[in-house]
Structure formats: structure tokens, C-alpha cells
PDB file of C-alpha atoms and ligand atoms in Angstrom:
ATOM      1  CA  UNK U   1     136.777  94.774 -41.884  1.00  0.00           C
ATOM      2  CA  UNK U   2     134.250  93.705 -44.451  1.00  0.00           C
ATOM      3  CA  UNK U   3     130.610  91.869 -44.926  1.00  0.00           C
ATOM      4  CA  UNK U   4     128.160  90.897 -46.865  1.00  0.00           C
ATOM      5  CA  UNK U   5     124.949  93.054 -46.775  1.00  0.00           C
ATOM      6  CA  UNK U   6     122.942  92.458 -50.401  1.00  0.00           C
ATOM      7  CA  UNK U   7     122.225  88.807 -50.278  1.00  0.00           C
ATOM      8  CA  UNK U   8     119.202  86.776 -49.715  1.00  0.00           C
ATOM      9  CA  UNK U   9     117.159  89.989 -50.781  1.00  0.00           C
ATOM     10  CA  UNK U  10     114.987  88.291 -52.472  1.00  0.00           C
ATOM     11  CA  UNK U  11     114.523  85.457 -50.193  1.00  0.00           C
ATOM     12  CA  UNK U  12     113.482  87.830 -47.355  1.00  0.00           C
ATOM     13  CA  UNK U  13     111.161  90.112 -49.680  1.00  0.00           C
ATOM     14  CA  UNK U  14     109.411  86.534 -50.522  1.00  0.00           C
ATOM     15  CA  UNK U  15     109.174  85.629 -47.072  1.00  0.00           C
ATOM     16  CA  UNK U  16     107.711  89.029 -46.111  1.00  0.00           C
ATOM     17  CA  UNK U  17     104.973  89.103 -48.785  1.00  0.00           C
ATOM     18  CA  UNK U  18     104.834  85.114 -48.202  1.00  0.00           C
ATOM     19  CA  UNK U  19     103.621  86.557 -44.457  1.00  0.00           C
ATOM     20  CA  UNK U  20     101.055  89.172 -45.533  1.00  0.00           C
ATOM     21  CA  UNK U  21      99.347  87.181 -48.057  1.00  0.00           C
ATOM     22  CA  UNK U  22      99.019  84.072 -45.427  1.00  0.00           C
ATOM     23  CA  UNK U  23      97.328  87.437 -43.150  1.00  0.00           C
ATOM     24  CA  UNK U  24      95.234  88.716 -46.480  1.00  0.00           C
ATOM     25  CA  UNK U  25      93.850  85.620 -46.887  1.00  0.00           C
ATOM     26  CA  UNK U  26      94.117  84.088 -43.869  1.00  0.00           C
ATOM     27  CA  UNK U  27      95.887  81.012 -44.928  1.00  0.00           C
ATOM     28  CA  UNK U  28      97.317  80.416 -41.498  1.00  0.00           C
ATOM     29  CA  UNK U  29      93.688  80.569 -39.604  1.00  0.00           C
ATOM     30  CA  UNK U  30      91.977  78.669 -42.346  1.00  0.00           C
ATOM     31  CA  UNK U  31      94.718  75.590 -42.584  1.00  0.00           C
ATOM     32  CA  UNK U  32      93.661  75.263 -38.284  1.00  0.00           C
ATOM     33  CA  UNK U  33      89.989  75.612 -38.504  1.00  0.00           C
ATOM     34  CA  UNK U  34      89.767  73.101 -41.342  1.00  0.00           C
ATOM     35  CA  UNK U  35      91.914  70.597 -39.021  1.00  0.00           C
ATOM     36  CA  UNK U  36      89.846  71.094 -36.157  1.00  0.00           C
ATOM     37  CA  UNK U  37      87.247  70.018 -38.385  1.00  0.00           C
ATOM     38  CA  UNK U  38      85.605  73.451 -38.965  1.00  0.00           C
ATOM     39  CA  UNK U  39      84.733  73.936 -42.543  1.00  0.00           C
ATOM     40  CA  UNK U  40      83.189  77.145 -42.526  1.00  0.00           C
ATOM     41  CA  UNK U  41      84.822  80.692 -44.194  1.00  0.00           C
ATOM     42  CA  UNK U  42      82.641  82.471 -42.304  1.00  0.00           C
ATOM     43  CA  UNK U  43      84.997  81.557 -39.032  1.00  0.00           C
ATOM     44  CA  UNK U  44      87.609  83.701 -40.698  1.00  0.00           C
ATOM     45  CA  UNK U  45      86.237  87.242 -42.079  1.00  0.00           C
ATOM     46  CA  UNK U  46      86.507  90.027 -42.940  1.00  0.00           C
ATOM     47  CA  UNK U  47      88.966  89.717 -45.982  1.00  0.00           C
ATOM     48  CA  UNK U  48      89.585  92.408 -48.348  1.00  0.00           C
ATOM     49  CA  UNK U  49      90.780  92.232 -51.823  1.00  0.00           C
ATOM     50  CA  UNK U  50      94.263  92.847 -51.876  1.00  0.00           C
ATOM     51  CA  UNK U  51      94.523  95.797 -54.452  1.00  0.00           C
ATOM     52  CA  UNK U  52      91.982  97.762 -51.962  1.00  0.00           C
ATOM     53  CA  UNK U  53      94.616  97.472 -49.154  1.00  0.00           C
ATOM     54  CA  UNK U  54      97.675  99.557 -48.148  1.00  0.00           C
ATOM     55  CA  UNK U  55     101.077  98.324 -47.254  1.00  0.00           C
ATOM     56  CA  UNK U  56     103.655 100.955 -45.049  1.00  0.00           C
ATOM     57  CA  UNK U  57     107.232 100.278 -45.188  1.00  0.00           C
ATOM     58  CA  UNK U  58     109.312 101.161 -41.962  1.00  0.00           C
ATOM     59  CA  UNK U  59     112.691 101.875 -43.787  1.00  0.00           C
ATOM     60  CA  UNK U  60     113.505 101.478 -47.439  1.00  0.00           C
ATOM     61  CA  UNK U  61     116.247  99.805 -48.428  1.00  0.00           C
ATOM     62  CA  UNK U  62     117.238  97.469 -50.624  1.00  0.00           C
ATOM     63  CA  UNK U  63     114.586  94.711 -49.078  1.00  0.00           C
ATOM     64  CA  UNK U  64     111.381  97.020 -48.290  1.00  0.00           C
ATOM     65  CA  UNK U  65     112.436  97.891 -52.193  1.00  0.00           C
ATOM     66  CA  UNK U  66     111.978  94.071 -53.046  1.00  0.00           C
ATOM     67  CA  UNK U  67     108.516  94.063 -50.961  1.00  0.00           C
ATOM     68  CA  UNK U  68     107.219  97.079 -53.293  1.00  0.00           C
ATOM     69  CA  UNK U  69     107.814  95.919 -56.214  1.00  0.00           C
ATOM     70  CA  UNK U  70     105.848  92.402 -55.114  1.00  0.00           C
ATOM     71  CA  UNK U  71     102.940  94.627 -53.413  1.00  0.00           C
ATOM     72  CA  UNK U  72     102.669  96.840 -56.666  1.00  0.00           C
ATOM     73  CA  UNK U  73     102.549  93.633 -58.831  1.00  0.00           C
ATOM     74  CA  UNK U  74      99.505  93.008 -56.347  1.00  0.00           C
ATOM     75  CA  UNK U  75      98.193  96.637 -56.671  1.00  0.00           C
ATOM     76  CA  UNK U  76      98.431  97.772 -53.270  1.00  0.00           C
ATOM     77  CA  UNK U  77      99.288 100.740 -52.642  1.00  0.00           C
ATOM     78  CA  UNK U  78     102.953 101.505 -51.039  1.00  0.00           C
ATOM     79  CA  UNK U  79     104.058 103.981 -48.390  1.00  0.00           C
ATOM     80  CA  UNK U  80     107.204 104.551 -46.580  1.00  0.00           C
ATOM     81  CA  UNK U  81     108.840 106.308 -43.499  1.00  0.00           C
ATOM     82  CA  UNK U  82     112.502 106.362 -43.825  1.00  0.00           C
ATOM     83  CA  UNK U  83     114.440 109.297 -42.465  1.00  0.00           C
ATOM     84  CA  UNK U  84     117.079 109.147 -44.990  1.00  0.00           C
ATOM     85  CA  UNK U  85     115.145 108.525 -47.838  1.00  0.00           C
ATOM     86  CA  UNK U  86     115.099 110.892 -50.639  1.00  0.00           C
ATOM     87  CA  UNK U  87     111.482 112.251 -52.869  1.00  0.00           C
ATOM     88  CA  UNK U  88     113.202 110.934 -55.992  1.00  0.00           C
ATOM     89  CA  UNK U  89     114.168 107.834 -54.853  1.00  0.00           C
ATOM     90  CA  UNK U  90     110.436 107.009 -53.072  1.00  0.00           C
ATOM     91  CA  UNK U  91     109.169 108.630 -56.718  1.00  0.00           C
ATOM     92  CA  UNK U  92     111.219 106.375 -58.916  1.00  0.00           C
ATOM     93  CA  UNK U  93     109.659 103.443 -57.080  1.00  0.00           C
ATOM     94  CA  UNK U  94     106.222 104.381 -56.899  1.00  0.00           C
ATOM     95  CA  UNK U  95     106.475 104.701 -53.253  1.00  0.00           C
ATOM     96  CA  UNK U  96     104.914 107.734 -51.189  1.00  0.00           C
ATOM     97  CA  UNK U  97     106.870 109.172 -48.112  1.00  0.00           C
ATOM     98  CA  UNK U  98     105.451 109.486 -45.418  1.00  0.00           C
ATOM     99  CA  UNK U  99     106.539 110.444 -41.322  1.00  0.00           C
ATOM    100  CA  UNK U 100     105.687 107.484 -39.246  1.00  0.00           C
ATOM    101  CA  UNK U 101     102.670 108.934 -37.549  1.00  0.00           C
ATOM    102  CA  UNK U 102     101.177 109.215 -41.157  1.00  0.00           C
ATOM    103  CA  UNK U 103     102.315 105.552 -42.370  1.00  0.00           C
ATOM    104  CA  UNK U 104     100.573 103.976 -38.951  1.00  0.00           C
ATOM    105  CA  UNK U 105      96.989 105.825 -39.717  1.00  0.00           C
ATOM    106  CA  UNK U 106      96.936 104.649 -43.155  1.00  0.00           C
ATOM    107  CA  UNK U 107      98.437 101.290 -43.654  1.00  0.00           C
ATOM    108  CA  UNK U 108      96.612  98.174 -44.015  1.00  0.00           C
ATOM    109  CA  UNK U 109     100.139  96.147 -43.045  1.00  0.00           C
ATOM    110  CA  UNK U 110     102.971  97.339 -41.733  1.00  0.00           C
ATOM    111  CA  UNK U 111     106.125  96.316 -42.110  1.00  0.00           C
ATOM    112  CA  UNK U 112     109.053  96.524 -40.768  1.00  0.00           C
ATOM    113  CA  UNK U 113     112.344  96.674 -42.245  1.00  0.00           C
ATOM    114  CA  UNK U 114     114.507  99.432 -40.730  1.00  0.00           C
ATOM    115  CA  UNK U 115     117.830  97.705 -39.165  1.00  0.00           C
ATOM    116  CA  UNK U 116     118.072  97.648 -35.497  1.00  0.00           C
ATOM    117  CA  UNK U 117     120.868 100.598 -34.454  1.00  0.00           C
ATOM    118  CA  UNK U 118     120.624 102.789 -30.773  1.00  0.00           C
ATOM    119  CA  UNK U 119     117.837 104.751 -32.586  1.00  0.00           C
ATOM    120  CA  UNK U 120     115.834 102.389 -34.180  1.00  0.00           C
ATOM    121  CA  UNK U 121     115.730  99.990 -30.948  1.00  0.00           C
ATOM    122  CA  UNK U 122     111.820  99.805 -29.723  1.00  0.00           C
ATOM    123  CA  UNK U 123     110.824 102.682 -32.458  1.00  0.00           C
ATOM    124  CA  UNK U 124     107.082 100.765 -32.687  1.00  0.00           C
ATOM    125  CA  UNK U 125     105.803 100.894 -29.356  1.00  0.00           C
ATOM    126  CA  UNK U 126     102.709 101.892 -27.493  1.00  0.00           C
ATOM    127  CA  UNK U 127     101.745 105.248 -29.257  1.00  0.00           C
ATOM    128  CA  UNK U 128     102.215 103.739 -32.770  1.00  0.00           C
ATOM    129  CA  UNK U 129     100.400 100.987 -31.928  1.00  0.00           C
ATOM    130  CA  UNK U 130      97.308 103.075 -30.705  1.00  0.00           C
ATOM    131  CA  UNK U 131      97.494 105.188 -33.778  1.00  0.00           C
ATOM    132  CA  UNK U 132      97.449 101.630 -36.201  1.00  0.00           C
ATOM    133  CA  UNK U 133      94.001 100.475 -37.851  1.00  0.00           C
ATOM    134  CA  UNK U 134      91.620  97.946 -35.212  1.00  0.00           C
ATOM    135  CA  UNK U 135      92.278  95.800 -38.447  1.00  0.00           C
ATOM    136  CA  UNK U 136      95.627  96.212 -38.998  1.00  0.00           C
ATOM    137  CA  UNK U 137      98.916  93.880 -39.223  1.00  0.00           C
ATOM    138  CA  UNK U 138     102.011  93.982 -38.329  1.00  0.00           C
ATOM    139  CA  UNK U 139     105.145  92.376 -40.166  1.00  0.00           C
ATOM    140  CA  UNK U 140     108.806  91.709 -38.477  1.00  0.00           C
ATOM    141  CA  UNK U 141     111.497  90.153 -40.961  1.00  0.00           C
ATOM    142  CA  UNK U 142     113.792  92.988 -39.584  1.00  0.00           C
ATOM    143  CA  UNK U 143     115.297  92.290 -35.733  1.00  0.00           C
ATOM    144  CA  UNK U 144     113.053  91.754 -33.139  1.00  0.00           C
ATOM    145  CA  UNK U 145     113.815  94.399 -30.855  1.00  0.00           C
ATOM    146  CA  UNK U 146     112.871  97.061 -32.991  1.00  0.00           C
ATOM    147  CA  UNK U 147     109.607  96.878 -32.373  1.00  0.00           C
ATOM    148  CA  UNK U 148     109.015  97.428 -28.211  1.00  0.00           C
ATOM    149  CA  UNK U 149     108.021  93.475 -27.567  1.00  0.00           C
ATOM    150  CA  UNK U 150     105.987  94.159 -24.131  1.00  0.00           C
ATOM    151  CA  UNK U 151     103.849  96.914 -26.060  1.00  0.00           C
ATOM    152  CA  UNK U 152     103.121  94.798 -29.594  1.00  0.00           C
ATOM    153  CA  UNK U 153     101.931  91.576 -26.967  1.00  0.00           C
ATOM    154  CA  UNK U 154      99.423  94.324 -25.505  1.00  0.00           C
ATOM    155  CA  UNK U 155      98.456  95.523 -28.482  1.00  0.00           C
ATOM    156  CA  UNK U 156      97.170  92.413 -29.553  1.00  0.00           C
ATOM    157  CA  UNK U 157      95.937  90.782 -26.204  1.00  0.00           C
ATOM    158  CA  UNK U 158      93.808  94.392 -26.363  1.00  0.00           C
ATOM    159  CA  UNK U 159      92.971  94.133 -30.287  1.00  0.00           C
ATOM    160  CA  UNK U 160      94.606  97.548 -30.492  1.00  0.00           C
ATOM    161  CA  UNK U 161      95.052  95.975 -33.470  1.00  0.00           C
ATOM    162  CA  UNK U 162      94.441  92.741 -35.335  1.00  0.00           C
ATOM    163  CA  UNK U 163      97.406  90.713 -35.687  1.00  0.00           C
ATOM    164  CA  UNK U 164     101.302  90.286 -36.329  1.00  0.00           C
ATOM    165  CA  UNK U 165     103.227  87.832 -38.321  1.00  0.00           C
ATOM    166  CA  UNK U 166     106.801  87.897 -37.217  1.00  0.00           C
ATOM    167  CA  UNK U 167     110.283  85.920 -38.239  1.00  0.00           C
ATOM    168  CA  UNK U 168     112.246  87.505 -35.231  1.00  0.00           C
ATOM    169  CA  UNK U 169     111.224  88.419 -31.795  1.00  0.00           C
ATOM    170  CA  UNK U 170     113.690  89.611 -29.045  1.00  0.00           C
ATOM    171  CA  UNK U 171     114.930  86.651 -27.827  1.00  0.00           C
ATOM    172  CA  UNK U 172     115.953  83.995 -30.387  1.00  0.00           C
ATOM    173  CA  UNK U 173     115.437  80.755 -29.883  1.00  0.00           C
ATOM    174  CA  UNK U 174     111.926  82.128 -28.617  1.00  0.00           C
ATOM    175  CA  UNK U 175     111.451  81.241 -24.771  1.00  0.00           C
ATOM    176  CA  UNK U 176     108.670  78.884 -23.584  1.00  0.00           C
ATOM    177  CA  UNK U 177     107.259  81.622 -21.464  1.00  0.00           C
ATOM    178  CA  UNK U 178     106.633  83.812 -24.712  1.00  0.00           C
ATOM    179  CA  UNK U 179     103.356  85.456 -24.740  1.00  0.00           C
ATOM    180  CA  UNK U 180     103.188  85.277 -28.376  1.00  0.00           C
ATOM    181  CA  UNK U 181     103.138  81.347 -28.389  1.00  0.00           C
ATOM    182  CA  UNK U 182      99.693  81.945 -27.040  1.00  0.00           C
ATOM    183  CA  UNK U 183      98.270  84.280 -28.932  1.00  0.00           C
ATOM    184  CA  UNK U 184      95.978  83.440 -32.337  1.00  0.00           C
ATOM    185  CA  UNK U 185      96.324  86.286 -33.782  1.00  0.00           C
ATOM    186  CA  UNK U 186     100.022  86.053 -34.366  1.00  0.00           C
ATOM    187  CA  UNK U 187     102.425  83.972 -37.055  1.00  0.00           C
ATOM    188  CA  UNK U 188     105.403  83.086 -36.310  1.00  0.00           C
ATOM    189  CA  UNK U 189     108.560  81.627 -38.386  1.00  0.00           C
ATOM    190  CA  UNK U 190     112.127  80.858 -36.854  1.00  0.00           C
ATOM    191  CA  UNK U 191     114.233  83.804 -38.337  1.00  0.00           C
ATOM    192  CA  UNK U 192     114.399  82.256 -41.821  1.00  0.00           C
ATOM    193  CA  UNK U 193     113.631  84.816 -43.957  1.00  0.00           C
ATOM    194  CA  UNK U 194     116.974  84.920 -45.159  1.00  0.00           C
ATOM    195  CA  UNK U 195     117.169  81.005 -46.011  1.00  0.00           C
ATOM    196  CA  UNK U 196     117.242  79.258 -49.166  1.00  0.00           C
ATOM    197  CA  UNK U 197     119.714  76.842 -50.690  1.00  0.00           C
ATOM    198  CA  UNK U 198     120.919  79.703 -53.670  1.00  0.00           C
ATOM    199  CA  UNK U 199     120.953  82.315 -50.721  1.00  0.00           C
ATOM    200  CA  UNK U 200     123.256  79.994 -48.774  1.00  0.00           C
ATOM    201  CA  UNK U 201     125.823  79.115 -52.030  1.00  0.00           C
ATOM    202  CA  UNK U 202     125.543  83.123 -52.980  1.00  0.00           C
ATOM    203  CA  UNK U 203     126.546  84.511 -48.771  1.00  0.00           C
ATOM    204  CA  UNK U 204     129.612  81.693 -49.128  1.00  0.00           C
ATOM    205  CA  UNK U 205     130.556  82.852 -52.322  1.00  0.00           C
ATOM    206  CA  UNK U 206     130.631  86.425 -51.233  1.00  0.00           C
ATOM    207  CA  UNK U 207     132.473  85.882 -47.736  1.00  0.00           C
ATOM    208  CA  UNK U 208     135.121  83.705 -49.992  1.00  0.00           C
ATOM    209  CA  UNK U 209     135.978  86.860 -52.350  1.00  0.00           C
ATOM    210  CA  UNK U 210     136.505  89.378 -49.323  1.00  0.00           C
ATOM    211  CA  UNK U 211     138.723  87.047 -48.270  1.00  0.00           C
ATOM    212  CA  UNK U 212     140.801  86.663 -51.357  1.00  0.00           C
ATOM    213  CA  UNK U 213     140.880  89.957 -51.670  1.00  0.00           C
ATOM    214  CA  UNK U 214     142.081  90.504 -48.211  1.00  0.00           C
ATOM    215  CA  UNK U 215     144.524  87.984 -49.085  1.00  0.00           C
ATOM    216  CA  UNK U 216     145.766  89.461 -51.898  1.00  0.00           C
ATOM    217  CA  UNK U 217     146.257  92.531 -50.493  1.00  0.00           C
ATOM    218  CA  UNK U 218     143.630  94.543 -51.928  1.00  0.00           C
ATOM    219  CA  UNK U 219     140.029  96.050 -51.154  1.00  0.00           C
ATOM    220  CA  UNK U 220     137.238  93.403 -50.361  1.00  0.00           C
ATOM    221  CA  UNK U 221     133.805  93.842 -52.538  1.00  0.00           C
ATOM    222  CA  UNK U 222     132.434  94.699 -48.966  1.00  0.00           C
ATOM    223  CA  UNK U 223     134.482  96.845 -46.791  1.00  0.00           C
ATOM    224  CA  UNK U 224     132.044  97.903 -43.627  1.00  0.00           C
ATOM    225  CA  UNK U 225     132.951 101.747 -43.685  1.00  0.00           C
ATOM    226  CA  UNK U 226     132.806 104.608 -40.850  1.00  0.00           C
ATOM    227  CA  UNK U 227     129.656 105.127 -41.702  1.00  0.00           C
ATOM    228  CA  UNK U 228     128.119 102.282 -40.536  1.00  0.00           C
ATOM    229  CA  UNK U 229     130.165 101.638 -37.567  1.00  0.00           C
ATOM    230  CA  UNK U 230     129.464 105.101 -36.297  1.00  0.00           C
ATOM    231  CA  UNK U 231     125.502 104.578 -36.579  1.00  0.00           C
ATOM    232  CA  UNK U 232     126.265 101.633 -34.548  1.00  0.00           C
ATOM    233  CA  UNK U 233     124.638  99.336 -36.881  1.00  0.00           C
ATOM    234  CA  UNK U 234     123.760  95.654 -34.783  1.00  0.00           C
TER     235      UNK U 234
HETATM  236  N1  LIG J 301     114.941  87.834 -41.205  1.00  0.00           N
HETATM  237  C1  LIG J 301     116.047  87.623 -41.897  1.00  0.00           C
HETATM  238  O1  LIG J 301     116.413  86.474 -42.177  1.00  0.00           O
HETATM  239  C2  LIG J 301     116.857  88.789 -42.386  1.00  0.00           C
HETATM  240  C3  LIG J 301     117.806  88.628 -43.403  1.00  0.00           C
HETATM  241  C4  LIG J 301     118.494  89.741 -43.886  1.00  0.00           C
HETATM  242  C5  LIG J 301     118.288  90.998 -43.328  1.00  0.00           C
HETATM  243  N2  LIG J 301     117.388  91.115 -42.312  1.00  0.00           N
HETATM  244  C6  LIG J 301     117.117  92.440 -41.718  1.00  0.00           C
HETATM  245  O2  LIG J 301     116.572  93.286 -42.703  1.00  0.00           O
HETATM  246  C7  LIG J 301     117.023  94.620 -42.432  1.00  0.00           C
HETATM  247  C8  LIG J 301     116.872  95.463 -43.678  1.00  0.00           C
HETATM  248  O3  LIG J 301     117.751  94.992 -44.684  1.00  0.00           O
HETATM  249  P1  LIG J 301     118.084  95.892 -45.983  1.00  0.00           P
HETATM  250  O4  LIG J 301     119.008  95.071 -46.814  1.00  0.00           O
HETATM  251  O5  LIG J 301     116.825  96.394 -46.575  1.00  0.00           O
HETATM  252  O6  LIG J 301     118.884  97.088 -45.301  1.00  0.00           O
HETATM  253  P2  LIG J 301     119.585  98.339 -46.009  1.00  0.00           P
HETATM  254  O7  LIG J 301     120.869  98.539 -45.290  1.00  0.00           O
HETATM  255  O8  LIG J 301     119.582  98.202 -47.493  1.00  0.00           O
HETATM  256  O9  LIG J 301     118.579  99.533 -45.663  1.00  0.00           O
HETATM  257  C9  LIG J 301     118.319  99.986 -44.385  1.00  0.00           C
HETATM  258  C10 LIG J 301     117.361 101.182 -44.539  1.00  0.00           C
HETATM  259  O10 LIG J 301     116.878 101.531 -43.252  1.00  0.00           O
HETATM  260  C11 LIG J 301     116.778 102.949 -43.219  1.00  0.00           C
HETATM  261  N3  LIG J 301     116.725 103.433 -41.845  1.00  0.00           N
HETATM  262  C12 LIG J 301     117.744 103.676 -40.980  1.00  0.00           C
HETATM  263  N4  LIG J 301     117.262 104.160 -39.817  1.00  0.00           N
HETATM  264  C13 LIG J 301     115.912 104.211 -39.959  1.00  0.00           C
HETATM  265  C14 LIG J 301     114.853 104.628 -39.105  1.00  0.00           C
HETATM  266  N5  LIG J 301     115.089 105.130 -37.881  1.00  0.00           N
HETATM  267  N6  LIG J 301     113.595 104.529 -39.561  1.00  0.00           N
HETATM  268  C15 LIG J 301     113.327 104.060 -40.799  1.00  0.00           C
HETATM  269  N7  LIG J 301     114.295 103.665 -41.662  1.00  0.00           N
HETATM  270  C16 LIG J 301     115.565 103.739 -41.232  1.00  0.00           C
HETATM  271  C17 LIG J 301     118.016 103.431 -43.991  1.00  0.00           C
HETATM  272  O11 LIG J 301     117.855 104.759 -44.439  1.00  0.00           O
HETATM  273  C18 LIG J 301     118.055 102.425 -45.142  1.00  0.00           C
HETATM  274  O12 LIG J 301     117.293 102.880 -46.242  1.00  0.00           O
HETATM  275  C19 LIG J 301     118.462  94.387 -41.959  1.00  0.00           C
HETATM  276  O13 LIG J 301     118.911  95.462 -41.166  1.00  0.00           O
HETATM  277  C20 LIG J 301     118.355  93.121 -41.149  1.00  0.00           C
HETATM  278  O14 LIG J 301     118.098  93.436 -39.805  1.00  0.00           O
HETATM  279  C21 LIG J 301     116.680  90.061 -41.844  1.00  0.00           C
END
């Protein structure tokens, strides 16, 4: 059996810092006040200067690496929780590692990128949530049910903390009765992280040589090991 799992890296690190600087500067709440005829900043503090701010990354893959690098080129600072993350990896990038209690109480944004498996399913729920910042944000380009859906919509109906920008939620397309359609402190994008036209030719061209490999009776690039199967990878 094979995949693809390395394209449209880019495209969803973009989209991810695309959604914290729209919540650093509050792009999205600025764009609606001005249209409802509002033309005051004042509507839309506090902002901080991005290089003052922390970003934690829940996992640390090859995407979360993409985010850092954009983050750093911002000077924020970077943490990460990822169980199977190694010191001289998180060195090498710059990145401190951190257990998930610790990455909650310190992060300006959090975001998450772990993929959704048995054990990662709901992993942010209540208790992380209480320990986050009043000011902080949330980030979901990962699945949606990793983070605990009933909890986050608490969370920010209770300004546990201050808001979430998300590209998947738990049921996709998102249902009408969706609490987060109401709420104004929350972006939301239709799982298109991934999209652009090069990521599109570049997932094609990837699928077509596992199956001329296949075809010729060799290896594909990707062949989906034990390892992943037995994680239960989703
Ligand atoms: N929104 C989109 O369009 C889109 C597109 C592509 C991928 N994705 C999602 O992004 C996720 C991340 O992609 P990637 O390429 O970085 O994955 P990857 O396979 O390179 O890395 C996954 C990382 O998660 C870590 N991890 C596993 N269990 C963990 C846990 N319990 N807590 C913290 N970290 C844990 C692993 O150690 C690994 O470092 C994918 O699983 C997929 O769900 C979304």
C-alpha cells in the first residue's frame, strides 16, 4: 500500500501563519468593523508586536517545522510538545521542548499539528484549555477532532481564552447548527490548507509514480509501513 505524505507542506505552513497573523493583527475583526462602518482601531485592541509573542507547536513534523521557520523569520519565539521528538532535532531548529502542560502556560498561539491517531483524538480539551493565556489563540490546520470540539466552543463562549482560527472542525462540511458559526471570536476556512494549484499538479504527480512503480513491479516512493498502520494513523 502506499501514499503521499510530504506535499502541500508549504501550502499548509502558509495557511497556518496566514491564520495567526490575520489573529496578531486582527485582520479578520478589522475587515468587519470597517464594513459595518466602524472606523475606529480602538474597537480591536490589545495587539502586541509580533516578536514579543510566543507560538507552541502541538507535534513537530515536517509542517509545525515549516511554521517555525516562518515564526522565527517573525522573531517569535517557538516551543513544542511532541512525544517523539528528539533534544537535537528541537535544537537544530531553534525550537524548545516542552510537555504540553508547559507549552499551554506559555504560548501566545497554539497550534496544532499533531495527526489525529486513537491517542491524539480530543488531546486539547477542558484542562488545557483552563491552563491557556485569557489572551490566547488557538490554531487547527491538523483534523478537527483532535482538539475536544464541545470543550474549545466553551472555552471561548467563557473567554477561557480569546479566540481560535480553525481550517477543520469535526464534522466537515460544517453543520448549520455549529456553535462556532456564531461565535466572533473564531476564523474559520473550509479545510484548504492544503490547496494550491502547484500543490494539486505536485499530489498527482506523486500518486502517478507509486503507481508506476507498482506497475513495474517495484517499491513505490511511498510505501505506508507497519509503523504507521499500527499507530492507527486516520
Ligand atoms: N488542513 C489541511 O489541508 C492539511 C493538509 C495536510 C496535512 N494536514 C494535517 O497536518 C498533520 C501534520 O502533518 P505533518 O506532515 O506535519 O505530519 P508528520 O507525519 O510529518 O508529523 C507528525 C508529527 O506528530 C507527532 N506526534 C504524534 N503523536 C503526537 C502526540 N500525541 N502529540 C504531539 N505530537 C505527536 C509525531 O511525532 C510527528 O513528529 C497531518 O497529520 C494532517 O492531519 C492538514
Amino acid at each position: 500500500m502506499s501514499n503521499v505524505n510530504d506535499y502541500c507542506i508549504d501550502e499548509v505552513a502558509d495557511h497556518t501563519f496566514g491564520l495567526l497573523m490575520s489573529w496578531a493583527r486582527k485582520i479578520s475583526q478589522a475587515n468587519e468593523a470597517v464594513k459595518s462602518r466602524k472606523w475606529d482601531y480602538k474597537q480591536i485592541t490589545p495587539i502586541h508586536k509580533l516578536s514579543t509573542l510566543t507560538l507552541g507547536l502541538v507535534g513537530f513534523g515536517k509542517i509545525p517545522k515549516a511554521v517555525a521557520q516562518r515564526a522565527q523569520a517573525f522573531g517569535m519565539k517557538v516551543l513544542s510538545f511532541d512525544p517523539y521528538l528528539s533534544e537535537k532535532i528541537a535544537r537544530d531548529n531553534n525550537v524548545e521542548l516542552v510537555n504540553l502542560d508547559d507549552l499551554c502556560l506559555r504560548s501566545d498561539f497554539i497550534s496544532v499539528h499533531a495527526p489525529l491517531t486513537n491517542g491524539t483524538r480530543g488531546m486539547i480539551s477542558t484542562i488545557q484549555f483552563k491552563k491557556m493565556k485569557k489572551s490566547a489563540v488557538i490554531i487547527n490546520t491538523a483534523r478537527g477532532p483532535v482538539i475536544d470540539e464541545e470543550a474549545l466552543i466553551q472555552a471561548l463562549q467563557q473567554k477561557e481564552i480569546a479566540g481560535a482560527a480553525l481550517d477543520v472542525v469535526e464534522h466537515e462540511p460544517i453543520q448549520d447548527d455549529n456553535q462556532f458559526l456564531l461565535l466572533d471570536n473564531v476564523i474559520l476556512t473550509p479545510h484548504m490548507a492544503w490547496y494550491s494549484e502547484e500543490s494539486q499538479v505536485e499530489l498527482k504527480r506523486k500518486v502517478a509514480r507509486n503507481v508506476a512503480y507498482v506497475l513495474a513491479g517495484k517499491q513505490p516512493p511511498y510505501q505506508v509501513n507497519q509503523l504507521n498502520e499500527s499507530i492507527g494513523n486516520i
